[in-house]
mmCIF file of C-alpha atoms in Angstrom:
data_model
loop_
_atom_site.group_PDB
_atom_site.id
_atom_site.type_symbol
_atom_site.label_atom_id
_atom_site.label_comp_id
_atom_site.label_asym_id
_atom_site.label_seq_id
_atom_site.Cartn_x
_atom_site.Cartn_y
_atom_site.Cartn_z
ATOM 1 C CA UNK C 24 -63.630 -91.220 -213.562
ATOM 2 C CA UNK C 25 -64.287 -94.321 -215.054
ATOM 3 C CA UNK C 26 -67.213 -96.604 -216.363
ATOM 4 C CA UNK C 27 -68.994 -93.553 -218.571
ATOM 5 C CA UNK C 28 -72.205 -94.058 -220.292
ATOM 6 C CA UNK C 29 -74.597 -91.187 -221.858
ATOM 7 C CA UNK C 30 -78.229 -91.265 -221.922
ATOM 8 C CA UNK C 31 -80.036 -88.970 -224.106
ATOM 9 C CA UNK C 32 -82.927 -88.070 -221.684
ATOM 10 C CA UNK C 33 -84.764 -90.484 -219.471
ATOM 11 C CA UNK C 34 -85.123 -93.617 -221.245
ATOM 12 C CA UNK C 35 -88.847 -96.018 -221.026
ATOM 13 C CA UNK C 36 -89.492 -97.894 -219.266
ATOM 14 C CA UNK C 37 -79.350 -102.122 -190.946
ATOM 15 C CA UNK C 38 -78.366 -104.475 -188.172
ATOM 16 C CA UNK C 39 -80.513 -105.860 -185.661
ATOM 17 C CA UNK C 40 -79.953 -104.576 -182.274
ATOM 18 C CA UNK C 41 -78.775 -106.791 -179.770
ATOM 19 C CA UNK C 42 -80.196 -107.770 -176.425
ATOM 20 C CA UNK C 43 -77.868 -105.446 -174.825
ATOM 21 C CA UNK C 44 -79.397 -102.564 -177.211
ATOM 22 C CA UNK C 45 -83.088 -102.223 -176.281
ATOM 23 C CA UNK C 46 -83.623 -99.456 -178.816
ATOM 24 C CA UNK C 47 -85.306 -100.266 -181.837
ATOM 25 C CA UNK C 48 -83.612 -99.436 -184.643
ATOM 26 C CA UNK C 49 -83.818 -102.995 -186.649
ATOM 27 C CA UNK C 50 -86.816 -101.193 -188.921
ATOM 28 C CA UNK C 51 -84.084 -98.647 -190.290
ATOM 29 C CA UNK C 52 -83.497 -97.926 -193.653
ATOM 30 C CA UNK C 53 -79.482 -98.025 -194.766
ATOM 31 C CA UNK C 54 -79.003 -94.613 -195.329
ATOM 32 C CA UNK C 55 -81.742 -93.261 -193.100
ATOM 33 C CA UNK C 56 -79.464 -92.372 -190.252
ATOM 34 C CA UNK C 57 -75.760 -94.430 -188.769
ATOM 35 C CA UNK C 58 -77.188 -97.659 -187.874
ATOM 36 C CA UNK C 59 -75.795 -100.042 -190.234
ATOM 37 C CA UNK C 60 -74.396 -103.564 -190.319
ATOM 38 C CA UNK C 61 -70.249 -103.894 -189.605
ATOM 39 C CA UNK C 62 -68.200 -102.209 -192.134
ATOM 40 C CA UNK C 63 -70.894 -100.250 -194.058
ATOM 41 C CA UNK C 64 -71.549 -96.298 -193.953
ATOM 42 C CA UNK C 65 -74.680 -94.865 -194.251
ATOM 43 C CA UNK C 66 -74.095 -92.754 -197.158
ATOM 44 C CA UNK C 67 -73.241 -93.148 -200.525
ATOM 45 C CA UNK C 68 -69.555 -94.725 -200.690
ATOM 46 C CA UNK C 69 -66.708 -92.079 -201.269
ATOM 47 C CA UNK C 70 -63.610 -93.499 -200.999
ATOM 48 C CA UNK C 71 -62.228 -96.377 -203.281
ATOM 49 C CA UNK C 72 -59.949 -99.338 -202.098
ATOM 50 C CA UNK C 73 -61.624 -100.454 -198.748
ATOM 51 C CA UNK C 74 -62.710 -103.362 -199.073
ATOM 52 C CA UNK C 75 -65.176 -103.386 -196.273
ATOM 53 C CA UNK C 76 -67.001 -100.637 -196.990
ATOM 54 C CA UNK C 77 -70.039 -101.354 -199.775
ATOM 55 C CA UNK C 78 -71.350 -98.858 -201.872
ATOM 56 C CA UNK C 79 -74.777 -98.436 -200.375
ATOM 57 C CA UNK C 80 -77.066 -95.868 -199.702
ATOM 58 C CA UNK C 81 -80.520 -97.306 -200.078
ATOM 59 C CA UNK C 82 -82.825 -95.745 -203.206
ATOM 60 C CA UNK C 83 -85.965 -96.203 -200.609
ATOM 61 C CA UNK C 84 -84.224 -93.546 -198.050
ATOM 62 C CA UNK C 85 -83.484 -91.474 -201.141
ATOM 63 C CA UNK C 86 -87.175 -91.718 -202.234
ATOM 64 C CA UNK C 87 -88.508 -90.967 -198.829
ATOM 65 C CA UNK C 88 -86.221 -87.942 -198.184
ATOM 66 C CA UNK C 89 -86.975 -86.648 -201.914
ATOM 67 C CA UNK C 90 -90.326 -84.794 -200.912
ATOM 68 C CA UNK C 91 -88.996 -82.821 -198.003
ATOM 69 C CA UNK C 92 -85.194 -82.088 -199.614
ATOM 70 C CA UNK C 93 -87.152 -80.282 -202.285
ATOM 71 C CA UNK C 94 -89.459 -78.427 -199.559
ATOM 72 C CA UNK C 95 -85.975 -76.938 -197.738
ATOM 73 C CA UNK C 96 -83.875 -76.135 -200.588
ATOM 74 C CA UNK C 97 -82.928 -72.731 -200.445
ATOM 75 C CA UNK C 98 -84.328 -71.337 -203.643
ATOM 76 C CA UNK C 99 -83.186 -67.918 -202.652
ATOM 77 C CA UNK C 100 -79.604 -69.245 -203.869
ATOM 78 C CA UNK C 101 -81.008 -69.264 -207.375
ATOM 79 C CA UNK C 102 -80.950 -65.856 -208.663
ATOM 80 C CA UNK C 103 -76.653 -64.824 -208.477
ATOM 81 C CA UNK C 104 -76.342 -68.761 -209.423
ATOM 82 C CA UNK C 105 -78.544 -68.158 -212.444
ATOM 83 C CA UNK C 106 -77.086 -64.993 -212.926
ATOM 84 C CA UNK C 107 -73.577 -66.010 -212.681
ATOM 85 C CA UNK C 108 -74.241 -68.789 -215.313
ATOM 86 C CA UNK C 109 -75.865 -66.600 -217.547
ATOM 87 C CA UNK C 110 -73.069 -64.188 -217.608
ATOM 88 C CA UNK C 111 -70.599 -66.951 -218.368
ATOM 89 C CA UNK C 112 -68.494 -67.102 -221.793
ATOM 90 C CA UNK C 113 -69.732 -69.293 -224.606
ATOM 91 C CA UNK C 114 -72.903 -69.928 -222.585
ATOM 92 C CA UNK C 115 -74.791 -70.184 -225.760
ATOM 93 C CA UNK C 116 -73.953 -73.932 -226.036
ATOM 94 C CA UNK C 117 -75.742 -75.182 -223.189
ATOM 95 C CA UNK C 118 -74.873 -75.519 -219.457
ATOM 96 C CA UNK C 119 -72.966 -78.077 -218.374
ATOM 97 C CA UNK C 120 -73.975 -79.559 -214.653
ATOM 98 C CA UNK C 121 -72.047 -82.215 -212.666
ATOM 99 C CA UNK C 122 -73.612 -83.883 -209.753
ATOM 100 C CA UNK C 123 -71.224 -85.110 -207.277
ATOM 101 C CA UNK C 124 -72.840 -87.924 -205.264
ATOM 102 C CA UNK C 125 -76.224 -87.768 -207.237
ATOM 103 C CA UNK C 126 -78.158 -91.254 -205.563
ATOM 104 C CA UNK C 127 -81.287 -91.437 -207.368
ATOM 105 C CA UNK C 128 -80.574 -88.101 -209.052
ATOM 106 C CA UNK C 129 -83.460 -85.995 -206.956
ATOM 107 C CA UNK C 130 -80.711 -82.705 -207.012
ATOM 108 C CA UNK C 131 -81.350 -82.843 -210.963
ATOM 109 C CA UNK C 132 -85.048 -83.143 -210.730
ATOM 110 C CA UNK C 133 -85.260 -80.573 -208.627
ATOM 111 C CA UNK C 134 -82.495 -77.909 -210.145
ATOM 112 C CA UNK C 135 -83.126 -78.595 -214.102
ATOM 113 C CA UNK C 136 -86.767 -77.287 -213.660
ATOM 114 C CA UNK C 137 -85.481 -74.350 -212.416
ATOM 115 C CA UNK C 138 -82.888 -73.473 -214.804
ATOM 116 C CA UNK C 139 -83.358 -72.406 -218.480
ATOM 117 C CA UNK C 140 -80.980 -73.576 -221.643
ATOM 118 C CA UNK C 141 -80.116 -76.531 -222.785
ATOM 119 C CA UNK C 142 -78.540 -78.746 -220.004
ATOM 120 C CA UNK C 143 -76.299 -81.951 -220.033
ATOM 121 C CA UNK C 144 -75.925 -83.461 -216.625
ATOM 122 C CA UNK C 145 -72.491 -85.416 -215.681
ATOM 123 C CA UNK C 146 -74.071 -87.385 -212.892
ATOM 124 C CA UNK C 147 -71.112 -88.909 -210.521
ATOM 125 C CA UNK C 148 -71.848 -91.758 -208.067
ATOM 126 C CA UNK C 149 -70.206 -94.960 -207.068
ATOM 127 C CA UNK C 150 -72.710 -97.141 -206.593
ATOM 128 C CA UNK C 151 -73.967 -98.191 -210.273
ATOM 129 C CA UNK C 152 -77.681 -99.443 -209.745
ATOM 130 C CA UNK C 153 -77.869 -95.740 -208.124
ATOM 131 C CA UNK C 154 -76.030 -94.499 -210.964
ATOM 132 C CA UNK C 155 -79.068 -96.170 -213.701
ATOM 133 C CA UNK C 156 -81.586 -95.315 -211.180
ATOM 134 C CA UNK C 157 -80.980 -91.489 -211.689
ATOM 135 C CA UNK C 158 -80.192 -91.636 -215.398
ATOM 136 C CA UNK C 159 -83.423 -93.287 -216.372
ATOM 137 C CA UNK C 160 -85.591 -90.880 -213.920
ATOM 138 C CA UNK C 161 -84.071 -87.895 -215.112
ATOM 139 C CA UNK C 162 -85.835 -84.961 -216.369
ATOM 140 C CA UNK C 163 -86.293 -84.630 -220.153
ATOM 141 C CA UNK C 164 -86.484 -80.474 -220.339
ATOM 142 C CA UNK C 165 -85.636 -77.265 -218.425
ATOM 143 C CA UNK C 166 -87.671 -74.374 -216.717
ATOM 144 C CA UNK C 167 -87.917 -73.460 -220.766
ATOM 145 C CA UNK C 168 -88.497 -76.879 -221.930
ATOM 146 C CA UNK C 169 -84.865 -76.974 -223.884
ATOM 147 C CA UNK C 170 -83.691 -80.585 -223.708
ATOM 148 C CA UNK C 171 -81.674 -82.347 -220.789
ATOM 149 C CA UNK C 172 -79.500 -84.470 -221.189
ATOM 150 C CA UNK C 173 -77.623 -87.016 -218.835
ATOM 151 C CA UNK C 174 -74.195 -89.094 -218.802
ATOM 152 C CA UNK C 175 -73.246 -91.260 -215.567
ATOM 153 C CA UNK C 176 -69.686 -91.783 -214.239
ATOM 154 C CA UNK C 177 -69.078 -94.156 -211.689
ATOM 155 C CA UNK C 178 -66.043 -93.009 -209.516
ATOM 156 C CA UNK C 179 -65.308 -91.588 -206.350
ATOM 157 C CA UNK C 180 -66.089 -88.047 -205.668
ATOM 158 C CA UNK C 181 -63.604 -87.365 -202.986
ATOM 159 C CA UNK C 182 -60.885 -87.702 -205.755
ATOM 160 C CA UNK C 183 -61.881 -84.714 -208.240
ATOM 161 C CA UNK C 184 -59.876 -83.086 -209.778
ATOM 162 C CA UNK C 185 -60.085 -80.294 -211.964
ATOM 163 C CA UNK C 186 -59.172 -82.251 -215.080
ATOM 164 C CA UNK C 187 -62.537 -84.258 -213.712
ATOM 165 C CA UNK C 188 -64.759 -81.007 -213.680
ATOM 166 C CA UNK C 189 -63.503 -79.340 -217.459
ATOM 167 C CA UNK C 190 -66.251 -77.948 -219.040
ATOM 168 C CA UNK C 191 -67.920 -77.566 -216.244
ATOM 169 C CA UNK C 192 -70.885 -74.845 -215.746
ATOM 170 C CA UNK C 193 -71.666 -75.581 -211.893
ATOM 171 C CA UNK C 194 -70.994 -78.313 -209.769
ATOM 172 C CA UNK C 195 -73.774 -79.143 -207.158
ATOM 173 C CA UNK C 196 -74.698 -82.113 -204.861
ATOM 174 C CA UNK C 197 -77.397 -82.695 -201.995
ATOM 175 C CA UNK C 198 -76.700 -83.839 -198.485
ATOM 176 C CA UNK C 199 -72.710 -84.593 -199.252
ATOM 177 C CA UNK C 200 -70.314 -82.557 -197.683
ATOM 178 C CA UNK C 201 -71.521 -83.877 -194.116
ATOM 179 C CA UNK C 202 -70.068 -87.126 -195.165
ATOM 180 C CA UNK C 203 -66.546 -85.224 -195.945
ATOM 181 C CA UNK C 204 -63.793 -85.104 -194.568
ATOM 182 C CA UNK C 205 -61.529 -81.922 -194.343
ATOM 183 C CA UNK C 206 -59.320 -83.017 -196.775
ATOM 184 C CA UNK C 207 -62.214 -84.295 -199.023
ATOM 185 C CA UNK C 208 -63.722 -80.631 -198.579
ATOM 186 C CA UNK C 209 -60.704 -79.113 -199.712
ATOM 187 C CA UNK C 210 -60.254 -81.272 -202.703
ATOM 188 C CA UNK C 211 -63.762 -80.424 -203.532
ATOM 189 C CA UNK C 212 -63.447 -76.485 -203.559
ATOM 190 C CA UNK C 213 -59.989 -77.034 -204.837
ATOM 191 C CA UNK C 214 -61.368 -78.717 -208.291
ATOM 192 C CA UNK C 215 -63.965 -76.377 -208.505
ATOM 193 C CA UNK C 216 -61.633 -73.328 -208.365
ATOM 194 C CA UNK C 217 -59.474 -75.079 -211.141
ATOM 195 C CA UNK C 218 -62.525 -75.609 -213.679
ATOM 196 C CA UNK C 219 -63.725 -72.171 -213.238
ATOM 197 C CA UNK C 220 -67.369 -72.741 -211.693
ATOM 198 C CA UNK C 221 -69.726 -72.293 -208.958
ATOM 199 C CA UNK C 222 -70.581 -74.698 -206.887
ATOM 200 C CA UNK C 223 -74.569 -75.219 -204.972
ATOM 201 C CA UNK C 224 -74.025 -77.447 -202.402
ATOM 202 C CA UNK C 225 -77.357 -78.040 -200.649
ATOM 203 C CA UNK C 226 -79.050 -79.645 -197.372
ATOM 204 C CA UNK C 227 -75.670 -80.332 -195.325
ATOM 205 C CA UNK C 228 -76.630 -80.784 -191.432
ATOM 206 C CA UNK C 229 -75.808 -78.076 -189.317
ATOM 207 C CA UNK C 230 -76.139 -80.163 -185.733
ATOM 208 C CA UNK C 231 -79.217 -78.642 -184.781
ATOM 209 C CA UNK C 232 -82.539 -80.146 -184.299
ATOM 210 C CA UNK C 233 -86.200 -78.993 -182.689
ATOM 211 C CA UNK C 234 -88.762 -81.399 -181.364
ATOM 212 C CA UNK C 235 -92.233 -80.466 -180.764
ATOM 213 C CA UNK C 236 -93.302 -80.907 -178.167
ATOM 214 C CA UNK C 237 -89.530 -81.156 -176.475
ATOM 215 C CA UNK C 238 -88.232 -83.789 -173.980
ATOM 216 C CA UNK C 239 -85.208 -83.242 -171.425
ATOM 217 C CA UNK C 240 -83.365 -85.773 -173.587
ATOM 218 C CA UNK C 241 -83.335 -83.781 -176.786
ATOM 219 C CA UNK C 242 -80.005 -81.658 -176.379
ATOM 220 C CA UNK C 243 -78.580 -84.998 -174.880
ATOM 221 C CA UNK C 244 -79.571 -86.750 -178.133
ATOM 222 C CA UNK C 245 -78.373 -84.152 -180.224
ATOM 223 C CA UNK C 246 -74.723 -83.741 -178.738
ATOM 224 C CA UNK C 247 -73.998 -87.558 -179.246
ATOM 225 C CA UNK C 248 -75.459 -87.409 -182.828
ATOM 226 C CA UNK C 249 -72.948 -84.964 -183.640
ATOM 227 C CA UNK C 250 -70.225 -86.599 -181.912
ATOM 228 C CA UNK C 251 -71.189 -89.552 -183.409
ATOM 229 C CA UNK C 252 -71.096 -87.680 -187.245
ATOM 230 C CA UNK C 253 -67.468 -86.822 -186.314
ATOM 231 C CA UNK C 254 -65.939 -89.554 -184.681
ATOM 232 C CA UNK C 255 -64.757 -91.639 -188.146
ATOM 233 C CA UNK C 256 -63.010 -88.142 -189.536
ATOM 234 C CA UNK C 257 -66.253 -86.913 -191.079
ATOM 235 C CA UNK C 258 -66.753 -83.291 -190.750
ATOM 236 C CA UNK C 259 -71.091 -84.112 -189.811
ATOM 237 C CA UNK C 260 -72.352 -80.504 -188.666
ATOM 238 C CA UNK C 261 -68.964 -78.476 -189.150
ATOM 239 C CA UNK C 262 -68.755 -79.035 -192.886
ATOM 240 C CA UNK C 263 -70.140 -76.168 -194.029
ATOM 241 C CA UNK C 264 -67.939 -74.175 -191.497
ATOM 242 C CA UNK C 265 -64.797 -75.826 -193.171
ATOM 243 C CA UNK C 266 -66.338 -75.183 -197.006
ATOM 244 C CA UNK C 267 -66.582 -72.171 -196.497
ATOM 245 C CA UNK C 268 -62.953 -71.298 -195.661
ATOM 246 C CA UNK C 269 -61.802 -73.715 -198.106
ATOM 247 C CA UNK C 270 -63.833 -72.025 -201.356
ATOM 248 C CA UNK C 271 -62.646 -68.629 -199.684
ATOM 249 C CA UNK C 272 -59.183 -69.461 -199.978
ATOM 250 C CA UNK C 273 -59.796 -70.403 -203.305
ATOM 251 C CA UNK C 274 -60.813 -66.383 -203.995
ATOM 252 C CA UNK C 275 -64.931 -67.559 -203.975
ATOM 253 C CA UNK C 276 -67.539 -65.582 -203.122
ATOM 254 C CA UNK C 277 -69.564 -67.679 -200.623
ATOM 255 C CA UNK C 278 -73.263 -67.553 -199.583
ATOM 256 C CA UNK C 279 -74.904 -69.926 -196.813
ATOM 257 C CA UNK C 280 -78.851 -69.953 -196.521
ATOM 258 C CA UNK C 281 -80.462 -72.383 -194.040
ATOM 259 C CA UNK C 282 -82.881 -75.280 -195.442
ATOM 260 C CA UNK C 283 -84.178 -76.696 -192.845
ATOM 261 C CA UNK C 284 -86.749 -80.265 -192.932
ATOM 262 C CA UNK C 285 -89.902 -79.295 -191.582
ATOM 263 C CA UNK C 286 -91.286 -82.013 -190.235
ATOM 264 C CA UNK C 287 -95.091 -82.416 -189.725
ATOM 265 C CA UNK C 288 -98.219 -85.029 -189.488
ATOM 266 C CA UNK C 289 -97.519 -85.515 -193.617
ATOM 267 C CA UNK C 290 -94.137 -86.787 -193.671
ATOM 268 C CA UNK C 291 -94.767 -89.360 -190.776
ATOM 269 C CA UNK C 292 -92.465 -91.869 -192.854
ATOM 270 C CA UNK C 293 -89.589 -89.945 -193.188
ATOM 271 C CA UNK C 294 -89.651 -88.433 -189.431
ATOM 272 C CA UNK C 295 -89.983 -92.169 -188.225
ATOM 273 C CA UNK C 296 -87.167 -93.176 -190.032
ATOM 274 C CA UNK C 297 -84.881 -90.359 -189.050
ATOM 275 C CA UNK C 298 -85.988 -90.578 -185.364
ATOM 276 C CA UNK C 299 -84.843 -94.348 -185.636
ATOM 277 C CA UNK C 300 -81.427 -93.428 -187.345
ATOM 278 C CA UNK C 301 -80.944 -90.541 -184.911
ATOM 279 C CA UNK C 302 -81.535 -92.271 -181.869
ATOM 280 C CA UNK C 303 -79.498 -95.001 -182.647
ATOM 281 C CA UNK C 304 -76.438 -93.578 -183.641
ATOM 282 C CA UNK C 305 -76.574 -91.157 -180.332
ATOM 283 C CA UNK C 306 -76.637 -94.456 -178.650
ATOM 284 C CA UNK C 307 -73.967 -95.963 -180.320
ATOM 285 C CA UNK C 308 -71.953 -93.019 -179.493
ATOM 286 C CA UNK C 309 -72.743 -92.827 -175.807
ATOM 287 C CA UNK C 310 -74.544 -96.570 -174.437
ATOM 288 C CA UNK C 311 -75.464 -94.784 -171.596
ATOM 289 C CA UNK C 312 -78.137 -93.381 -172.958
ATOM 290 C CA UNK C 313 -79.267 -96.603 -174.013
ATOM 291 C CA UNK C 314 -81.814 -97.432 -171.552
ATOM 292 C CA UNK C 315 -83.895 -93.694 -171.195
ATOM 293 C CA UNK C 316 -83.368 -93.542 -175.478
ATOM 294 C CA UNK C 317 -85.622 -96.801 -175.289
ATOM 295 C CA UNK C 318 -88.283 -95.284 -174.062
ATOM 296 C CA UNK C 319 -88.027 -91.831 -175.530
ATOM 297 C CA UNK C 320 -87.810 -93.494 -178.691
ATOM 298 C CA UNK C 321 -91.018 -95.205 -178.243
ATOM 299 C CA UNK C 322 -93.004 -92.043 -176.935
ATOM 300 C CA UNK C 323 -91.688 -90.119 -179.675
ATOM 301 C CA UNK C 324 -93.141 -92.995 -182.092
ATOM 302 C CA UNK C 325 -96.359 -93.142 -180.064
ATOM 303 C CA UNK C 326 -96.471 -89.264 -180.652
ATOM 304 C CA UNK C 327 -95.869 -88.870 -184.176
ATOM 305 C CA UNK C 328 -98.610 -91.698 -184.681
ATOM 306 C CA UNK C 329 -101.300 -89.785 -182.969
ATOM 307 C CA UNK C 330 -100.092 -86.757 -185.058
ATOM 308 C CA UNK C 331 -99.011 -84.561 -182.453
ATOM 309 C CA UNK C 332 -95.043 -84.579 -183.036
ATOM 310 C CA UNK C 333 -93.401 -81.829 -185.187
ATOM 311 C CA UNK C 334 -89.555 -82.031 -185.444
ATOM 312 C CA UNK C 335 -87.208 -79.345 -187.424
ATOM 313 C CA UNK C 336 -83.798 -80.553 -188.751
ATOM 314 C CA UNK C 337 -81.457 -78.074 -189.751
ATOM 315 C CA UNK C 338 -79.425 -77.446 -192.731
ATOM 316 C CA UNK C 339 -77.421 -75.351 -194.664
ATOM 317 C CA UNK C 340 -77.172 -74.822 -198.570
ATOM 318 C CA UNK C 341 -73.753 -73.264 -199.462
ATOM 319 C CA UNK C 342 -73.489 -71.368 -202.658
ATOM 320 C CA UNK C 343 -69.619 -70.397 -203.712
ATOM 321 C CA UNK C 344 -69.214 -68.117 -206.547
ATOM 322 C CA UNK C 345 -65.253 -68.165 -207.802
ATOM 323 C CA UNK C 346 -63.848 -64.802 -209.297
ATOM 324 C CA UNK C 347 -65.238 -64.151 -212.670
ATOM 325 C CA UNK C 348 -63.006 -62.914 -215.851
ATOM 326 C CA UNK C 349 -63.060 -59.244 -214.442
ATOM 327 C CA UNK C 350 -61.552 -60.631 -210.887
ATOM 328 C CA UNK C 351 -64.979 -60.050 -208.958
ATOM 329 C CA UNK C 352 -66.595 -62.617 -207.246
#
């Protein structure tokens, strides 16, 4: 990794649719779901050396989603982590955290408060205004109030290795191994396994959502989403699937707990944005649709104005525990 920089606490301080493309998806936020302008992604670049693809994944997506990441999170997954960590040798000097991915850094606002010790963060992202973004809105203590501390390196994540991870306490991220590909996934649990330390991977999709009230289009909707997740050689809703065999060949112990967005009248915001993001990439994926997606988009809109839509998105948070000293998991 390259480009490092330490901070000692928080310091002061899409494309327009065509005419052929009737659904409205020109109000989407990069990042809020796979409409985006030729030759960008919608998440967080991973991969160096294409020039095409920028490294964008907008901060106000990030921000919106903050709220109801922290909601779903699987806290459950925080008693054999904590335990595990606890138990590990020389843990006396602090814990050691990298984020892989971090955006705006909302996995370490959420996970620091919840963990005791001392705690440096190693935040890893590519995208460097992301990268100051999180440092400078870090949090300044743990559960405990011991200090937290944070150190950025810009790089690409789907290129760890273990030499990348040493020292290493836990390795976490939010909402990234969707946005993996095999490979990528195997790299991932491979480095992990080499530096020794658990890994809490949180909020990946798992291909599944729920409208309230429901409309014969839904499943429809929801097939070409996932198809349209897969179709550039990311795993979308069979990542968690594939990181679990790949920790488990690494000798890991590996727990999955759904964390699923609940989605009522008080996030309107974020359910309008992922209705737009949704839609529009099942559309992409199958223009067919294009016409009835028009108007389901705009009843669903219409809907979740008058407060009467509730949606549930699912996820999964993975939690993979590698052998300890004592060859247990």
């Amino acid at each position: 990794m390259s480009e490092t920089t330490t901070v000692a606490g928080p310091q002061p301080g899409n494309s327009t649719p065509s005419e052929e493309q009737p659904v409205n998806t020109d109000d989407v936020i990069a990042g809020a779901g796979p409409v985006t302008r030729p030759g960008e992604r919608p998440t967080v670049r991973l991969r160096e050396g294409d020039a095409e693809e920028a490294p964008r994944y907008a901060p106000e997506w990030l921000q919106l989603r903050e709220a109801a990441d922290a909601e779903a999170r699987a806290e459950i997954l925080l008693e054999p982590l904590t335990t595990r960590v606890a138990e590990r040798p020389g843990g006396d000097g602090g814990l050691v955290v990298h984020d892989l991915g971090c955006g705006t850094g909302s996995m370490g606002r959420w996970l620091a408060a919840r963990l005791d010790g001392a705690q440096h963060w190693v935040l890893h992202d590519l995208d460097p205004y992301l990268l100051h973004f999180a440092a400078v809105a870090s949090p300044r203590a743990g559960a405990d109030g011991a200090q937290v501390t944070v150190e950025t390196r810009r790089g690409d994540v789907a290129r760890l290795t273990p030499d990348a991870l040493t020292g290493a306490d836990l390795v976490t991220a939010s909402a990234l191994l969707d946005v993996l590909t095999r490979e990528e996934v195997e790299t991932l649990a491979a480095a992990c396994a080499g530096a020794g330390c658990p890994a809490l991977l949180t909020l990946s999709v798992a291909g599944r959502v729920e409208l309230e009230p429901s409309d014969p289009l839904d499943a429809q909707l929801a097939e070409a989403f996932n198809d349209h997740q897969r179709r550039t050689g990311m795993l979308g809703p069979d990542a968690v699937a594939v990181a679990c065999q790949a920790f488990a060949e690494h000798g890991a112990t590996v727990r999955v707990h759904p964390s699923p967005w609940r989605l009522g009248p008080e996030h309107a915001a974020l359910t309008a944005q992922w209705l737009r993001g949704w839609v529009g990439a099942a559309v992409e994926q199958r223009p067919e649709l294009r016409e009835r997606a028009a108007v389901y988009l705009d009843e669903r809109l219409a809907a979740l104005e008058a407060g009467e839509l509730r949606v549930v998105v699912h996820h999964s948070d993975l939690l993979a525990l590698p052998r300890s000293a004592g060859g247990v998991g």
